[in-house]
XYZ file of C-alpha atoms in Angstrom:
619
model
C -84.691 48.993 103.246
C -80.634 47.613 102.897
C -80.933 46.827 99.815
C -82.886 44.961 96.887
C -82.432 42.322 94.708
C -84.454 41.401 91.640
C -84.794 38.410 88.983
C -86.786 37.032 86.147
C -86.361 34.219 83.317
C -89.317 33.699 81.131
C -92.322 35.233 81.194
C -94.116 34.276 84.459
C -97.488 35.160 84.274
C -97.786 33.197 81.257
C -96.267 30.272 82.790
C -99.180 30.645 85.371
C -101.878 30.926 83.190
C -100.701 27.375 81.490
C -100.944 25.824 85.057
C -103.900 24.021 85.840
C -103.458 24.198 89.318
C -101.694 27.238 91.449
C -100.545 27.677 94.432
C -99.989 30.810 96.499
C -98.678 30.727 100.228
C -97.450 33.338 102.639
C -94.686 31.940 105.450
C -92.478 33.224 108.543
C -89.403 31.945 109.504
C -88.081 32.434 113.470
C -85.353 34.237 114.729
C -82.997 31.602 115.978
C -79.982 32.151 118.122
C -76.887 30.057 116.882
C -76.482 28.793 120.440
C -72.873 27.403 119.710
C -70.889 25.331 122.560
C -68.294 28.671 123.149
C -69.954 32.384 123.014
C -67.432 35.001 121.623
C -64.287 35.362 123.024
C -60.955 37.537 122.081
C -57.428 37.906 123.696
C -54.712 40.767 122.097
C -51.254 40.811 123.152
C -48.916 43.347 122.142
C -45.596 43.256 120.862
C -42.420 44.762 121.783
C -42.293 46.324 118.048
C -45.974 47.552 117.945
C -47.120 44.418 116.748
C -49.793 42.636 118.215
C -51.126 39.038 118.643
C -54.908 37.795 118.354
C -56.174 35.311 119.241
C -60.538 35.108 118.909
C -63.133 32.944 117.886
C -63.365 33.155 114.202
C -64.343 30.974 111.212
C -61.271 33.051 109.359
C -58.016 34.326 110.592
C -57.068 35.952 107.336
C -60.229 38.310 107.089
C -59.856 38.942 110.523
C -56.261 40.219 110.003
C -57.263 42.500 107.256
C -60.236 43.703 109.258
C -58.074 45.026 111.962
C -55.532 46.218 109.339
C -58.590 48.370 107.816
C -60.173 49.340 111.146
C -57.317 50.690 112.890
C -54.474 51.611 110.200
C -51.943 49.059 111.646
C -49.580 47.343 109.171
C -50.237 43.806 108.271
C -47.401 42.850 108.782
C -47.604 43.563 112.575
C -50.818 42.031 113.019
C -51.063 38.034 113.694
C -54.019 36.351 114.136
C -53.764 32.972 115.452
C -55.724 29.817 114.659
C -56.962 27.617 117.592
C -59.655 25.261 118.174
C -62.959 26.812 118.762
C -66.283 25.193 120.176
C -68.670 26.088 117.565
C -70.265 28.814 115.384
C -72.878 27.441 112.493
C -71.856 30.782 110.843
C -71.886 33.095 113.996
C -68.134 33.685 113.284
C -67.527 34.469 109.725
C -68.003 38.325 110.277
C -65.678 40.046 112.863
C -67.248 40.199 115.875
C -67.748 43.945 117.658
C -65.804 42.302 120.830
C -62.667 41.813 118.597
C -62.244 44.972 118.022
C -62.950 46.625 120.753
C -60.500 43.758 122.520
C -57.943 45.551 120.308
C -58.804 48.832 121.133
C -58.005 48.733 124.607
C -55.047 46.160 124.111
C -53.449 49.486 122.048
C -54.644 52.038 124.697
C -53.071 50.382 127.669
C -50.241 48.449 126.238
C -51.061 45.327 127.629
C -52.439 41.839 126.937
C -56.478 42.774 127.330
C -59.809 39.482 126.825
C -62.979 40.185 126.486
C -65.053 36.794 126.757
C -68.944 37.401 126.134
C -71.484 36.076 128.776
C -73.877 33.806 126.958
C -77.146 36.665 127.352
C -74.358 38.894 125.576
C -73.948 36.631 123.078
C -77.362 36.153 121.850
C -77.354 39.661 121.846
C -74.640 39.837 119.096
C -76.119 37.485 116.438
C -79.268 35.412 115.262
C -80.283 33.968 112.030
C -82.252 35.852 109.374
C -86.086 35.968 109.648
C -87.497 35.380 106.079
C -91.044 36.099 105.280
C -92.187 34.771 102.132
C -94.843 34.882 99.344
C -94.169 31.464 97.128
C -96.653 31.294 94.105
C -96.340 28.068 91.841
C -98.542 26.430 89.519
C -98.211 23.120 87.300
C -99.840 21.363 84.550
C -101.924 17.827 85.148
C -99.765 16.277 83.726
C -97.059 16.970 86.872
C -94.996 19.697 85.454
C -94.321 22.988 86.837
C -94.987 25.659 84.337
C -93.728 28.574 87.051
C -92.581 29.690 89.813
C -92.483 33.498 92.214
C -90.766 34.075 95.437
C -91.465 37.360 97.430
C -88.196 37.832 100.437
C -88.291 40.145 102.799
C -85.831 39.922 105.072
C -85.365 40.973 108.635
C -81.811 42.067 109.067
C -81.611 43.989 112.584
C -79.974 46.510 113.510
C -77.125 46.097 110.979
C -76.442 44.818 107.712
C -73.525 42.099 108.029
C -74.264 40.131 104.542
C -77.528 41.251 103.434
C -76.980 41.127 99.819
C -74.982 38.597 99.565
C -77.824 36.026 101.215
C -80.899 37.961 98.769
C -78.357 36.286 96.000
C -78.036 33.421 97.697
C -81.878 32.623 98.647
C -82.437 33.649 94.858
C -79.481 30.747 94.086
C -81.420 28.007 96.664
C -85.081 29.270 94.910
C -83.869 28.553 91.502
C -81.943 25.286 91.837
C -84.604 23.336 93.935
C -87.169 22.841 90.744
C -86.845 22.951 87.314
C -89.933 26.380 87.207
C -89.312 27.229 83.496
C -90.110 30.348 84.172
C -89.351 32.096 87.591
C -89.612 35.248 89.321
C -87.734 36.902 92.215
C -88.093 39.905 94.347
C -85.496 40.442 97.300
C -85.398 43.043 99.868
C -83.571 43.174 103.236
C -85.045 45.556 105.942
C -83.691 47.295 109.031
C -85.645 46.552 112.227
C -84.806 48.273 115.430
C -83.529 43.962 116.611
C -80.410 42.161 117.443
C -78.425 42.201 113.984
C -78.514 39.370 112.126
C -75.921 37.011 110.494
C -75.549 33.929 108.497
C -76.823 30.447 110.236
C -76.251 27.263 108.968
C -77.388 26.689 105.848
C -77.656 30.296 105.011
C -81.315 30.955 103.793
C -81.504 27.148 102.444
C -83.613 25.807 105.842
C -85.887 28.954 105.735
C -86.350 28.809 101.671
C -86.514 25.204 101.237
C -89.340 24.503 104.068
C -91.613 27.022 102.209
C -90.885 25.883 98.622
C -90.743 22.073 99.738
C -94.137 22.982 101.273
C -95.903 24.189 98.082
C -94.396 21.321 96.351
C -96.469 19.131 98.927
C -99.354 20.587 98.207
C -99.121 20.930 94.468
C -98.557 16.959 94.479
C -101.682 16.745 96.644
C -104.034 18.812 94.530
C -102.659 17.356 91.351
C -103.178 13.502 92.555
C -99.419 12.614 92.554
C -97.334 10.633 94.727
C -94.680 13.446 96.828
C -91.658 11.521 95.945
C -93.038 10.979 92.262
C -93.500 14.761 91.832
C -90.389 15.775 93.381
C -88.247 13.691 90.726
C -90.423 14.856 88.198
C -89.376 18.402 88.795
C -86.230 18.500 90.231
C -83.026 20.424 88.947
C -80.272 17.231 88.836
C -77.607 16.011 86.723
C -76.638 17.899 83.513
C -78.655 20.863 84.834
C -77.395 23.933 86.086
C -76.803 24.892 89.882
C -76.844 28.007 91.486
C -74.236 27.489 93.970
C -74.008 30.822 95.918
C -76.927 33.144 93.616
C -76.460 33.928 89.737
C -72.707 34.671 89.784
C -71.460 31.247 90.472
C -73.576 28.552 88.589
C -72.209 25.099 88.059
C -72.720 22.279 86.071
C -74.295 19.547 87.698
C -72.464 16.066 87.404
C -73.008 14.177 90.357
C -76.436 13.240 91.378
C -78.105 11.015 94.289
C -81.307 12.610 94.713
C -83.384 9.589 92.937
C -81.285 6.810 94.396
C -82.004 8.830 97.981
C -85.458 8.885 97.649
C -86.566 5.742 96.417
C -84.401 4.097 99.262
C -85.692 6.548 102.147
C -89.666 5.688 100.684
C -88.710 1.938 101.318
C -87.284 2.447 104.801
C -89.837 4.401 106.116
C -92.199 2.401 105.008
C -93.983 5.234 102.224
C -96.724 2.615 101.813
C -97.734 2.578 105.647
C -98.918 6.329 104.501
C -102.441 7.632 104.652
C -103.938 10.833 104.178
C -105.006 12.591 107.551
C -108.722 12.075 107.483
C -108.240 8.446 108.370
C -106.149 9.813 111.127
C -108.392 9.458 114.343
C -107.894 9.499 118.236
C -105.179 11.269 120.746
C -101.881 10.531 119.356
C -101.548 10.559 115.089
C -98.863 9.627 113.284
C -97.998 11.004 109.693
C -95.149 10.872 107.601
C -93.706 13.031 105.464
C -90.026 14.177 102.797
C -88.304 16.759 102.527
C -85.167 17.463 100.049
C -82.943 20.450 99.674
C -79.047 20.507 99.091
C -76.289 23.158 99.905
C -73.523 24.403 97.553
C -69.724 22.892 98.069
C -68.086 26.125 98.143
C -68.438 29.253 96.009
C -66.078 28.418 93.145
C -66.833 28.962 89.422
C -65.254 29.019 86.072
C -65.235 32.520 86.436
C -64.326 34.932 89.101
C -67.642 35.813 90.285
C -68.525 37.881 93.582
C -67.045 35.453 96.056
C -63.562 35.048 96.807
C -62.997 31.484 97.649
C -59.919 30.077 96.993
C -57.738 28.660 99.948
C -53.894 26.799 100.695
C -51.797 24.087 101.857
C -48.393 23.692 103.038
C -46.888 20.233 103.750
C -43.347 19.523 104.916
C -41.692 16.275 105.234
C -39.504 15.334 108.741
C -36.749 14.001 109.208
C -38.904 11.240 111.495
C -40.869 10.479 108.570
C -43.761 12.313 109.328
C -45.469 15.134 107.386
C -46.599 18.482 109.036
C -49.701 20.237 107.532
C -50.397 23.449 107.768
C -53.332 25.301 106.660
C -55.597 28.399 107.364
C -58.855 26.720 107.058
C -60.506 26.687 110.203
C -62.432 23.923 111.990
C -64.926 24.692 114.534
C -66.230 21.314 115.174
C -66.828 19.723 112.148
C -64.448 17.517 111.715
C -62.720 19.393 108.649
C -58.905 18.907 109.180
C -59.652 15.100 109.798
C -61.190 14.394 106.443
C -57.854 16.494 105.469
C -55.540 13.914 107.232
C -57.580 11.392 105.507
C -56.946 12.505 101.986
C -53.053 13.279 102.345
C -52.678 10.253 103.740
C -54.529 8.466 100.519
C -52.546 10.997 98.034
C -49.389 10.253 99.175
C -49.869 5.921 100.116
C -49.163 6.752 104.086
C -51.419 6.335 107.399
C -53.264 9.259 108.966
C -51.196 9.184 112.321
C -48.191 10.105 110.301
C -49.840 13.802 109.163
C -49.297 16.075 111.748
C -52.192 19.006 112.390
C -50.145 22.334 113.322
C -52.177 24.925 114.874
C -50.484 28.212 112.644
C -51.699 31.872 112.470
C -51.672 34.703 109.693
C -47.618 35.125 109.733
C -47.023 30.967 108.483
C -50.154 30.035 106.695
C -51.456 30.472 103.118
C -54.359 33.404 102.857
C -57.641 30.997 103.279
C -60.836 32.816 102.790
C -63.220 31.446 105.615
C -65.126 28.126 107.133
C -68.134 28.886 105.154
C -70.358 27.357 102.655
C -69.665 23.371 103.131
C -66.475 23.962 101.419
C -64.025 22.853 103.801
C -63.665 19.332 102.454
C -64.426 19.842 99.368
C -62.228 22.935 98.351
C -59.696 23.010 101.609
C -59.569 19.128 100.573
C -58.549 19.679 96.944
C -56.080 21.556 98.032
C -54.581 19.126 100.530
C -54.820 17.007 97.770
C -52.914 18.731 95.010
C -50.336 19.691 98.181
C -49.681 16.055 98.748
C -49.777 15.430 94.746
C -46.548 17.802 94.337
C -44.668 16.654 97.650
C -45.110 12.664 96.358
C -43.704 14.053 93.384
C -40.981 15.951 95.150
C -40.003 12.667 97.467
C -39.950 10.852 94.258
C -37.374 13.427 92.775
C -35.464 13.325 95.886
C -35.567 9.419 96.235
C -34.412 8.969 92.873
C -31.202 10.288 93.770
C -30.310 8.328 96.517
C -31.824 5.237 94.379
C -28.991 5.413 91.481
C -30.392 2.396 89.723
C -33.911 4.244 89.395
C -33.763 6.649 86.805
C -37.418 7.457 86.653
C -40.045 8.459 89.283
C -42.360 7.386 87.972
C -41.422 3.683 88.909
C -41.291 4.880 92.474
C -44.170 3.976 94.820
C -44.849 4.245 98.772
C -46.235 2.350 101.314
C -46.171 1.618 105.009
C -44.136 -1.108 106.831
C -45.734 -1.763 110.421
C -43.257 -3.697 111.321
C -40.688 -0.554 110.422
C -43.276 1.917 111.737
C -42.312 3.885 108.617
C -43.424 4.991 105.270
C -41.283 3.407 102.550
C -40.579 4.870 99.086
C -39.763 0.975 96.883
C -39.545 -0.367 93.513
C -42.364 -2.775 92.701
C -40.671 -6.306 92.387
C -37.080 -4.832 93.505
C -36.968 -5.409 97.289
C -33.841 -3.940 97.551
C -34.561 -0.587 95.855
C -36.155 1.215 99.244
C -35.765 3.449 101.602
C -37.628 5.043 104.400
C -39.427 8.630 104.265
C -37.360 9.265 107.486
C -34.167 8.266 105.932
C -35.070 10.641 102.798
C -35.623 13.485 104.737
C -32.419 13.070 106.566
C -30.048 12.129 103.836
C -31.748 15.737 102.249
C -30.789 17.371 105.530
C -26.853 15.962 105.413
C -26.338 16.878 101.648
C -27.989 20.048 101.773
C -30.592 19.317 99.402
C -32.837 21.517 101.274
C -35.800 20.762 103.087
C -38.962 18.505 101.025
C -42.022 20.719 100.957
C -44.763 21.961 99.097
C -47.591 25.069 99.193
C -50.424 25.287 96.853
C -53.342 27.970 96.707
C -56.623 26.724 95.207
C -59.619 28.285 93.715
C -62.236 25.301 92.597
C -64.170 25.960 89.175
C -67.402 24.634 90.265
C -69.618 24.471 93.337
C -71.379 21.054 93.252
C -74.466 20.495 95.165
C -74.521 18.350 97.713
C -78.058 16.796 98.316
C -80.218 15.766 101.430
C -83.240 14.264 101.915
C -85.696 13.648 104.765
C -88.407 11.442 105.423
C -89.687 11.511 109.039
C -92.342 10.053 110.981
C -94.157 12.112 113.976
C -96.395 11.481 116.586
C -98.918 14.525 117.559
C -100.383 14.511 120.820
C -103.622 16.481 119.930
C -104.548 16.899 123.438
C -100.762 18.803 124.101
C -100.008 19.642 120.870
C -96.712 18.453 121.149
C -94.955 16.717 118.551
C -92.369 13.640 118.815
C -90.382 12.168 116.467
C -90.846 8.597 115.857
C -88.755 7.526 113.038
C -85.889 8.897 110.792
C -84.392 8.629 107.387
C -81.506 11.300 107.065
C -80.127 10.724 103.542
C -76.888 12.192 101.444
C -75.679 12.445 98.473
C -71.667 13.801 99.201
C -70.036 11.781 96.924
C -67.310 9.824 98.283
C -67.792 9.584 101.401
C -64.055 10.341 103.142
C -65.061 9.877 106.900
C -68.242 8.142 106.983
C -68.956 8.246 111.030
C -68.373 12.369 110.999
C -70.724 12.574 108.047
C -73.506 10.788 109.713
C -72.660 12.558 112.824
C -73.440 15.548 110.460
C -76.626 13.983 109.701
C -77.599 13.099 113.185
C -76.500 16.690 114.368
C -78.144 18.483 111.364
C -81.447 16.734 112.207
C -81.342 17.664 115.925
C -80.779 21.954 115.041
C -83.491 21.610 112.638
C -85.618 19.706 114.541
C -85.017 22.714 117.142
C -85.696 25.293 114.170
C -89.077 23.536 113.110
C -90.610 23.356 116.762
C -89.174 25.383 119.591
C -86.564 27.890 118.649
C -87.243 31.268 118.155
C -86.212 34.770 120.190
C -89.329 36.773 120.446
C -89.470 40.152 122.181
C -91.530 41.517 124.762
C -93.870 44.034 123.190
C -93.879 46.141 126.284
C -90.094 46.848 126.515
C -88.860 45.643 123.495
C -86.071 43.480 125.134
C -85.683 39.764 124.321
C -87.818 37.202 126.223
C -85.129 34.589 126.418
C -81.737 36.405 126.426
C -80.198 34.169 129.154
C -79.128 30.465 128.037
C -80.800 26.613 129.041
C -82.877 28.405 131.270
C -84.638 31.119 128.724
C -83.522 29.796 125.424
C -84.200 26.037 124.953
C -82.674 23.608 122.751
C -83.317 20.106 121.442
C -81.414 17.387 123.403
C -80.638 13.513 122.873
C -84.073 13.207 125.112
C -86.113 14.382 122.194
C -84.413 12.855 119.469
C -85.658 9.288 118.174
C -83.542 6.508 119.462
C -80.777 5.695 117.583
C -82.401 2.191 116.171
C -84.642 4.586 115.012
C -82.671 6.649 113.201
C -81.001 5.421 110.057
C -78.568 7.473 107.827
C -77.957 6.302 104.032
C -75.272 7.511 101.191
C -76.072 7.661 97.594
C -73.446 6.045 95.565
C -71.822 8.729 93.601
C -68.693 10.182 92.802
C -68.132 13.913 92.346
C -65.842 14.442 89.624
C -64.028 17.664 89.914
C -63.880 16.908 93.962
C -61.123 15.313 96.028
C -61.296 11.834 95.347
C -64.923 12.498 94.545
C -66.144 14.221 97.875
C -68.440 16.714 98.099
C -69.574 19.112 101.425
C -72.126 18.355 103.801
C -71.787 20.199 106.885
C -75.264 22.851 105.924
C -76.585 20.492 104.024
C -77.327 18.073 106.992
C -79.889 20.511 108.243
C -81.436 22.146 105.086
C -84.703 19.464 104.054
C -85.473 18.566 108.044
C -87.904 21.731 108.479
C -89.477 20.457 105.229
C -89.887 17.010 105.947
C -91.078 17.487 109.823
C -93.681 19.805 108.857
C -95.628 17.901 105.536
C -95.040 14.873 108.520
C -97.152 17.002 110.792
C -99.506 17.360 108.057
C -100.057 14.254 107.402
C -100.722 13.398 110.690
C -103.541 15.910 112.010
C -104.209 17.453 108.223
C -102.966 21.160 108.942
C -100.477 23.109 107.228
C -98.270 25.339 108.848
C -96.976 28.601 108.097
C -95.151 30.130 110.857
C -92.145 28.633 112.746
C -91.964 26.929 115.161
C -94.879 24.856 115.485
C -95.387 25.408 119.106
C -97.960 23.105 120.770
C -100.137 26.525 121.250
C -100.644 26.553 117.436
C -100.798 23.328 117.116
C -103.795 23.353 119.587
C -105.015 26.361 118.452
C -104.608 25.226 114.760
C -106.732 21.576 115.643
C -109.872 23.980 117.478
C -109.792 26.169 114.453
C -110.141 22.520 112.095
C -113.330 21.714 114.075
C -112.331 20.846 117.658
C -110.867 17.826 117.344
C-alpha cells in the first residue's frame, strides 16, 4: 500500500438506517493509455558556460526546470527549459518524464546536443490512467432524499507512485461535491502492482468516480419511483453550496450554477419522453436513453494556501508597431488555451486579437507558472492575462496623457480600433482631435526615453469554481453482436461565459469521443502467461474511437447554460476535463435502458454484453 486516505462527516450508519431504500455496488475501472497525438520526446543542448537547454514535451516548463535542478545539482540559473507547441498529453505530461532525464544525463556525459524520442509501444509503457475499484453504498428516504453516502477506493498505481495521494484527495473532493449525502464516508488507499506506473488522465479520477456514483444514483431513482433528472436536482450540490475543488484543502463557494437549466434543456432535446423502461424493449437492435452529470474544478485556488500551488503570470509589452507581445509560461497542448488568452487581452484592453502576439518563451523570460492541469488554463492563466492587460491599459493611459496635454485625467481616455488606420487608437469620447495611435505611443516613449510600456502580474485565484457537464445519450445495442452505437447526443456545459464558443464545443465533441473510448473499448490488459501488455503497439494493438463511430454531427448537439462566473475572467470558467467526466455515466444507464443490464466493469465489450444478455435469460 502507497498510502491511505480517510474521511467522515456525520454519522453514516445512522444516515443508512433512515434510508428506506440502499444501495450497495462494487465497480472496475480500465487501464487506459492516454494515446496523445506526440509520444514523449526530449532534446538537451549544452552551453558553452555549463548551461544547458531543454527542450521536451511537458505540460510545465517551470517544474521541469526545478526537477532537473533537484535531480542533478545544476544551478537554476543554467538550466532553460523551453516552451513549444506539443501534440497532446490529457495529463501524460505533468510529471517529468524518465526520458527527460535520462536525455540530460547523457547530454552532460558527452557534451553534446543528445534526443531521445519514445516509440509509441514505449510510450504506453511509460504511463496509463489509474484503475479504480470501488464499493459505493447509498441509501435515501421515499421521499427522494439521500440520507448517506460510502465510497471504498482502491487504487491501482503501478509500479510507481507519481501522484497517488494527491488523486485519493481528489476522488474524495469529486465523491463529496456530486450529491448533497448529509452524511458521508470515505476510505482511500493506493496500491503497488508489479504494472506500467500510472499517472493522471483527463479528468483525474472524475470519469472513473462519477460513472459509479452517477450509476447508483440511477438506480436509487429507479427503486424509489422517481424521474433520473428529477432526482438528480433533488440532490445535487449547486449554488450557495460548497465545492470540493481539488479534495478537502481547497473548497469553494459555489456561485455560478447551470446544472438545472442543462438538464431540463438536454431532457427536451433528446426527447426524455420517447423513454421506456427496458422490458418493453424487444427484438435485435434496442435503443435506450440515458444522463449523466459530473463537473471538474477550474483550477486549485482557495482563500487559503492549501496543498496545491497554483498560481501563474503574464507579461505584456507594447511595440512600437502597435502591437502587444504576450508572454506566458502556461502551456497549451492542444486545447486551445493561449487563444481564449488572445481573446480576453484583446477585450481588456478595446483591441482585435490579431494585434496580440503569442511568443513561444522558456524558463529564463517567463513568469514561474505552475502546470497545464486541472481546467485552469482559462480560467486562472486567463485572469491573469486579464489583470496584465488591466495594468498596461492603465499604463498607455498614463503614457497617453502626456502626449495629450489637454487631457489631464486617464480616466477620460478610451481605445479602439480604426480599420481604415489598421491601428489601435487611444481618443477622447466626443474630441476627435484628442487621439493618437498605440504605434505612435510606443514610439514617442521610445524617442523621449520614457522607457518601454509593459506589465507582469503573478496570480493565485481564491476559488476553484466548478464547471458542470451533462450527458444525455441515446444507443443502439445490437443484441446479436453486442455492440453498441451511438445514436444521438446532448453534450451540455455550464462554463460561464463562454470566450471561444467553437473550441469549447470542440471540447465537447472531443470529450465525448475519449469517453466514449473509455466506456466501450479501451483498456490495456496483460497476458496472464507473461505478464507483458496485450496491446503495447499503437492503431494496430491499441484501438481508439474515430469520427466513424461517433454520431453524425446533425446528431450531435452541444448547449451552454447561461451563467456568469463571478470571480472568473469576464465570467469564464474551465472546461477542458470536464468535457469528458458525465459521458461514461450517461452511455452506460443508456445501455441500461436499452437491454435492462447494469454494468460494472469497463469497457462494455460486446463479449459482456453478450455474455451479460445469456446470463438475463437468452435473449
Amino acid at each position: 500500500v502507497g498510502c491511505t486516505l480517510e474521511y467522515s462527516e456525520g454519522d453514516v450508519e445512522k444516515g443508512f438506517e433512515e434510508a428506506d431504500v440502499v444501495i450497495e455496488r462494487k465497480f472496475r475501472t480500465n487501464r487506459r493509455y492516454h494515446m496523445q497525438l506526440e509520444p514523449k520526446t526530449a532534446l538537451c543542448v549544452p552551453g558553452p558556460d555549463g548551461s544547458i537547454t531543454l527542450y521536451t514535451t511537458t505540460q510545465t516548463i517551470h517544474n521541469t526546470r526545478i526537477l532537473i535542478h533537484q535531480i542533478f545539482g545544476i544551478p537554476m540559473s543554467k538550466i532553460n527549459v523551453v516552451k513549444l507547441p506539443i501534440g497532446g498529453s490529457f495529463g501524460s505530461s505533468i510529471q517529468i518524464n524518465p526520458l527527460v532525464p535520462i536525455t540530460v544525463a547523457l547530454c552532460l556525459k558527452a557534451k553534446k546536443p543528445v534526443k531521445i524520442t519514445l516509440t509509441r509501444e514505449e510510450d504506453i509503457y511509460d504511463h496509463v490512467a489509474y484503475q479504480m475499484h470501488f464499493r459505493v453504498k447509498a441509501g435515501a428516504k421515499k421521499n427522494g432524499v439521500i440520507t448517506a453516502g460510502e465510497l471504498e477506493n482502491i487504487m491501482d498505481i503501478g509500479a510507481h507512485q507519481i501522484q497517488a495521494y494527491p488523486l485519493l484527495g481528489t476522488a474524495l473532493g469529486w465523491f463529496a461535491s456530486l450529491y448533497k449525502w448529509k452524511n458521508l464516508k470515505y476510505v482511500g488507499k493506493a496500491v503497488y502492482t508489479n504494472k506500467v506506473p500510472t499517472c493522471a488522465f483527463r479528468g483525474y479520477g472524475a470519469p472513473q468516480v462519477s460513472w459509479a456514483i452517477e450509476t447508483v444514483i440511477d438506480e436509487l431513482a429507479e427503486r424509489l419511483g422517481i424521474d433520473p433528472v428529477d432526482f438528480r436536482l433533488m440532490n445535487y450540490v449547486g449554488k450557495g453550496d460548497i465545492f470540493w475543488g481539488q479534495g478537502p484543502t481547497v473548497k469553494t463557494v459555489i456561485k455560478s450554477d447551470g446544472v438545472p437549466e442543462l438538464l431540463e434543456r438536454g431532457k427536451e432535446l433528446i426527447g426524455w419522453h420517447r423513454r421506456r423502461p427496458p422490458s418493453e424493449k424487444k427484438g435485435r437492435f434496442r435503443r435506450g436513453i440515458g444522463v449523466g452529470r459530473s463537473f471538474h474544478t477550474s483550477g486549485a485556488g482557495g482563500p487559503i494556501s492549501g496543498e496545491v500551488i497554483d498560481y501563474t503570470g503574464a507579461i505584456l509589452k507594447l511595440n512600437e508597431d502597435g502591437t502587444i507581445d504576450y508572454i506566458t509560461a502556461l502551456q497549451d497542448h492542444g486545447g486551445g488555451t493561449l487563444d481564449a488568452h488572445v481573446k480576453l487581452i484583446a477585450e481588456e484592453l478595446g483591441v482585435p486579437p490579431h494585434l496580440i502576439n503569442l511568443v513561444w518563451a522558456d524558463t529564463q523570460t517567463t513568469l514561474y507558472d505552475v502546470c497545464t492541469h486541472a481546467s485552469r488554463g482559462t480560467y486562472v492563466g486567463g485572469m491573469s492575462a486579464v489583470r496584465a492587460a488591466r495594468a498596461l491599459k492603465q499604463k498607455i493611459f498614463e503614457y497617453a496623457v502626456r502626449v495629450l496635454n489637454k487631457v489631464v485625467n486617464p480616466e477620460a481616455l478610451k481605445i479602439k480600433y480604426d480599420e481604415e488606420l489598421g491601428q489601435a487608437v487611444i481618443y477622447v469620447e466626443g474630441n476627435p482631435d484628442l487621439r493618437l495611435t498605440l504605434s505612435e505611443l510606443a514610439t514617442i516613449a521610445w524617442q523621449r526615453n520614457w522607457g518601454t510600456i509593459s506589465t507582469s502580474m503573478s496570480y493565485r485565484a481564491t476559488s476553484a469554481p466548478p464547471s458542470y457537464t451533462v450527458y444525455f445519450v441515446e444507443v443502439e445495442v445490437d443484441t446479436y453482436t453486442g455492440k453498441i452505437r451511438p445514436v444521438k447526443v446532448i453534450g451540455g456545459a455550464d462554463i460561464g461565459t463562454v470566450v471561444n464558443p467553437e473550441f469549447a464545443a470542440g471540447q465537447i465533441h472531443g470529450g465525448f469521443a475519449q469517453g466514449w473510448g473509455m466506456t466501450i473499448l479501451e483498456d490495456t490488459p496483460y497476458d496472464p502467461r507473461n505478464g507483458e501488455l496485450m496491446n503495447r503497439g499503437f492503431i494496430v494493438d491499441y484501438k481508439i474511437m474515430t469520427a466513424q463511430d461517433m454520431p453524425s454531427l446533425e446528431d450531435f448537439q452541444v448547449i451552454f447554460a447561461h451563467t456568469y462566473e463571478p470571480t472568473g475572467p469576464f465570467g469564464a470558467k474551465g472546461l477542458g476535463e470536464a468535457a469528458l467526466n458525465s459521458v461514461a455515466a450517461a452511455v452506460a444507464n443508456a445501455v441500461y435502458n436499452a437491454i435492462g443490464v447494469r454494468f460494472y466493469e469497463l469497457p462494455i465489450t460486446p463479449e459482456k454484453v453478450i455474455e451479460a444478455l445469456q446470463k438475463k435469460g437468452g435473449e
